[in-house]
C-alpha cells in the first residue's frame, strides 16, 4: 500500500480476493504505512465485483474431499492452474491496478507499486513534471496493487506501443521481472524496453538496498528521460553540512534489570539472543554477537572446541526461555558445553510492549525444569530477598542469594564444567512504571536525591547501577549529577556508589504547586496573550518534524497537532519513526497538514520540506536525516540544553555541546526563525516533571505563528488525548507565555553556571573558601591568584585562561571534601528546605561510609561498608561536624591521618608547585599547555577507593602535561629552522 487510504481499500480487497480465490493474501508493510496515520474517507459499504470466470466443480476454496497430504500434487495443481488465475481475474475485474494518468500512446511508461508510488509523484514534482506536466510531455503512470502475481492483461494494455517502461519499486526487482516475462512475446514494434534497477546498458540506476526516496528516483529519471526526448533538469537539494551531533543511542531503561544482569566478570565472554539484552552489545561492550530466538548458546557449542576461551555466559529472557530457549539449553547439555545461561525473569516480554509470558512459569518451575534437563548447577538471584522462592520449592543444591552477590556467583559458575544457569528475578522497569500508573502496583515509597555540592561527578554511582536516570547537571562548580525525578524507577542500586551525596526520602515527590505570584501570572496569561497570525494553508501543505527521545511525549505532541487539524476539517498525514524509542532511542515524527487530501503525497516530510522543527532533543534534531528535511527558511523551536546521552553511563566527561548543536540547526535554516528555550528545566520548575516540555514547546511554536491550527483545537486535542489534561493545557499556556515574553524564562530559571567574568569567579571562589574554612584560607587563595594574574598580564598582555585555570584548580585542591565539608553540605539549610519543598516532612536517610573500624568491609566489593543513618541521628552529627571545621588539619583533627586526607594535603603543595612551574614557562606559545597542566585536580575526584583510583590517573595526567609544557617551551626557545 502507498498510503493509509490504500491500506483500507486494499486490505478490504485482499480479504475479498482471498475469499474468492482460496489463497492467502498478504500486505507488504513498511514504516511509511505501519507507523503512519492520516485522515481518510471510510466508505460506509464497499462491494467488490465477482469475476465472470468459470469455477471448477469443487470451487476455488477448501475442498473437504481432497485428502491431505495424499493428494498434495493435486492441491499444487489447483493452486497454480486454478487459484492464481482466479486471483488475477479478481484483480482485473475490480481494477486494482490502474492507470493514474497518461495517454495510451505516451512513449514513456512509469510503473509503480506501494511506497514507491508517492515517491515517484514527488520525484516528478522535483523534475518540474508535476501538476499534469508529465502527461503533457508524453509520460504515463501505471500503479500496480497486486505485486505477485502481476495481473498481465492490464499491464499489457498499458505497456503496448511504448518505447520505454521504467519500473520503480523498492529493494529487489519483483514487478520488473514479471513485467519482462509478461511483455516478452509482444510484437517487436509494440514491445517496450524495460528498465528498473539498471539501465539498458546494465549500469546501476535505482538502489536495490537501503531506502528508496524521491531524490534518488528524480536523479534516475533525470538520467534516463533525456535519452528518450524528454528534457528535464534536476537540481540536487542544497543539503546542510553534516553536524557533529551526538548519537542518541538506545539504552536500558532506568532501573532496568539488565543494568545488573548483563554485567559479567572482568574478561568474561557473554553472548546474546533476542531481547532487550541485545543493547549490551556494541558500544556498551558487555556482550558479543547475537543469534535468533531459540539458538542462544548454540553457536558457542560449535565454536568452543576451536578457541582457547574456556567458558561463555549466554543472556536469555524468560519470554525467550518459554518460547524456545529451553531447546537451546537442552542442546548445550547434550553437547557438554561449558556455558552459563543467565535467564532474566522479568515477568514481561519487554521489548515488544510488555505482553505477559505465555504460560507464565514461576521461577521455581523454571529451576525445576532446568534441573530435569541436566543443568549441572543452578542459582536464583533476586533484587529483593523477599522475591526468592522458598528452598523447599527448589531442587536440592540450588543457591539462593541477592543481587549484590551476582558477580560472585558468576565468578564461581564460570569454573563449573558443563552447563550451569543463573535465574535472575527482577521485574521489568518499564512494566513496573506502567503498573504503577494503572494502580496495579503501589507507588514507590522511596525517592533518591543527590546533594550536588557533595557530588564529585566521579561516576561510581553509574558504574554500580548502569542507570540512565542519573544524569549530568551543570553548576557553578562544574558538572555534577542528579537523579532525574521523571525517569527514576527507584531501583536503588545507585546507592552502592561509594559516595556520601545520596539521600533517600521516604515518600514520592509531591506535585508541584505554583507560588502565589506565578499563579497570578498564569491567570493573567490566560486572558492577555495576543493571538498570532497563523500560517495560511492554500496550494501547498504545511510540514513539521517533531524530534525527541522515546518516552518523553514527543510523538504525542505531533499527534495532538494532527488531531487539532483533523478537528478543523483539514487533511492530515503523520509518520512516526520510533525505532527503539522505549529504550531512550531517537524519535522523529512527521506531520503534514493541507487544505485538501490531494495536496499530500509522501508520508515522510521531503528533503528541504519542513516548515517547522520542534527540537525536543538537540541530538536527534541535529542528525543529518533530520537536518536535510528542514527548509532553508524553516523555523526551529527547541530545547536549548542538550540532554544526557547513553555515553554518559561510561564517560563522565562526555561533551554535551548545546551551543554547537544549536549552531548546526541554525545553519541548516539560515533564513528561518529560531527560538531556544530550556524547556526541560522550565517544565520541572513549573510542573515538577519533564514530560510537559513537549507541550510547552508546542505552545511556544503556536504563539510564534508557526502552526496552522487554532489554539482551541489544540486544547481540544489535548483533552481528547486524555492524559494529564489540566497540566498539559497549562503547559501549552506557559509555552505561549515564554515565547511572547523573552525575559520570562530567565526570570523563572536561575543561572547556575560558573561566573563568566574573571573578577566574579575569583570573588565567588574566595567567598566559598571563607565558608569552607576561614578568611585566612581565602587570603591564601587570593594571593596565589593575584600573582598568576600579574604574571599573565605581564607576559600575555591580559589575564585570561591561565589565571582562570589557577583560580579554579586552586579552589579545587584547597576545598577538598573531607568529613567536615560533607557534613556542612548535607546539613545545609537550603538543601534541607529544598527537600521539604519537594517531599514535605517525609523521613530522610543518609547513606555514608564513615571511617569507623567496626563497620568492616563489604565481602563483594572489598570496600568499607556503607550504612544508612536516619536524619534524627545524622543531622545533629552533621551540624556538630560542620561547626568543628576550625580543627581541620590540626593536631585536634581525628581525620587528618587518614590516607585520603594525606593525599589531599599533598595535592595542595603539588598544585602550588605546578602554578610556579607554569608561570615560569608561560608565553603566548605555551599558554594552552599551561592550562592543560593546571587541569589535573579535576581528574582526581570521588571518595575513598574511587578517589584513590582517579588520583593515580590525575598524577599520570600531571606528569604528561609537565612534559608537554617543557617540550612546548623548548620549541619556542629553539625553533626548527625552516630549511629543515
PDB file of C-alpha atoms in Angstrom, residues 454 456 458 460 497-500 816-819 822 848-851 857 862-866 898-901 903-904 939-952:
ATOM      1  CA  UNK A 454      28.817  16.835  47.759  1.00  0.00           C
ATOM      2  CA  UNK A 456      32.170  14.896  42.598  1.00  0.00           C
ATOM      3  CA  UNK A 458      33.179  10.569  39.780  1.00  0.00           C
ATOM      4  CA  UNK A 460      30.768   5.449  40.668  1.00  0.00           C
ATOM      5  CA  UNK A 497      28.180   4.049  44.734  1.00  0.00           C
ATOM      6  CA  UNK A 498      30.983   4.936  47.160  1.00  0.00           C
ATOM      7  CA  UNK A 499      29.722   8.459  47.750  1.00  0.00           C
ATOM      8  CA  UNK A 500      28.084  10.296  50.672  1.00  0.00           C
ATOM      9  CA  UNK A 816      38.688  19.155  49.398  1.00  0.00           C
ATOM     10  CA  UNK A 817      35.591  17.309  50.624  1.00  0.00           C
ATOM     11  CA  UNK A 818      36.504  15.882  53.978  1.00  0.00           C
ATOM     12  CA  UNK A 819      34.124  14.865  56.727  1.00  0.00           C
ATOM     13  CA  UNK A 822      30.416  16.811  53.563  1.00  0.00           C
ATOM     14  CA  UNK A 848      27.519   7.038  54.318  1.00  0.00           C
ATOM     15  CA  UNK A 849      30.722   5.132  54.821  1.00  0.00           C
ATOM     16  CA  UNK A 850      32.289   6.774  57.876  1.00  0.00           C
ATOM     17  CA  UNK A 851      35.856   5.809  58.855  1.00  0.00           C
ATOM     18  CA  UNK A 857      34.421  -4.483  54.602  1.00  0.00           C
ATOM     19  CA  UNK A 862      36.035  -5.192  49.392  1.00  0.00           C
ATOM     20  CA  UNK A 863      35.193  -1.580  50.191  1.00  0.00           C
ATOM     21  CA  UNK A 864      34.359  -0.138  53.566  1.00  0.00           C
ATOM     22  CA  UNK A 865      30.719  -0.849  54.284  1.00  0.00           C
ATOM     23  CA  UNK A 866      28.078   1.836  53.825  1.00  0.00           C
ATOM     24  CA  UNK A 898      43.591   9.035  57.003  1.00  0.00           C
ATOM     25  CA  UNK A 899      45.280   8.137  53.735  1.00  0.00           C
ATOM     26  CA  UNK A 900      42.774  10.201  51.731  1.00  0.00           C
ATOM     27  CA  UNK A 901      43.392  13.345  53.827  1.00  0.00           C
ATOM     28  CA  UNK A 903      46.846  12.760  49.664  1.00  0.00           C
ATOM     29  CA  UNK A 904      44.575  15.813  49.599  1.00  0.00           C
ATOM     30  CA  UNK A 939      40.639  14.432  37.240  1.00  0.00           C
ATOM     31  CA  UNK A 940      41.096  13.435  40.916  1.00  0.00           C
ATOM     32  CA  UNK A 941      37.552  13.079  42.178  1.00  0.00           C
ATOM     33  CA  UNK A 942      35.330  10.876  44.212  1.00  0.00           C
ATOM     34  CA  UNK A 943      35.726   9.444  47.690  1.00  0.00           C
ATOM     35  CA  UNK A 944      37.783   6.681  49.254  1.00  0.00           C
ATOM     36  CA  UNK A 945      38.877   3.955  46.806  1.00  0.00           C
ATOM     37  CA  UNK A 946      37.268   5.789  43.896  1.00  0.00           C
ATOM     38  CA  UNK A 947      39.311   8.912  44.548  1.00  0.00           C
ATOM     39  CA  UNK A 948      42.499   6.927  45.032  1.00  0.00           C
ATOM     40  CA  UNK A 949      41.997   5.386  41.579  1.00  0.00           C
ATOM     41  CA  UNK A 950      41.236   8.712  39.921  1.00  0.00           C
ATOM     42  CA  UNK A 951      44.112  10.366  41.773  1.00  0.00           C
ATOM     43  CA  UNK A 952      46.537   7.905  40.219  1.00  0.00           C
TER      44      UNK A 952
END
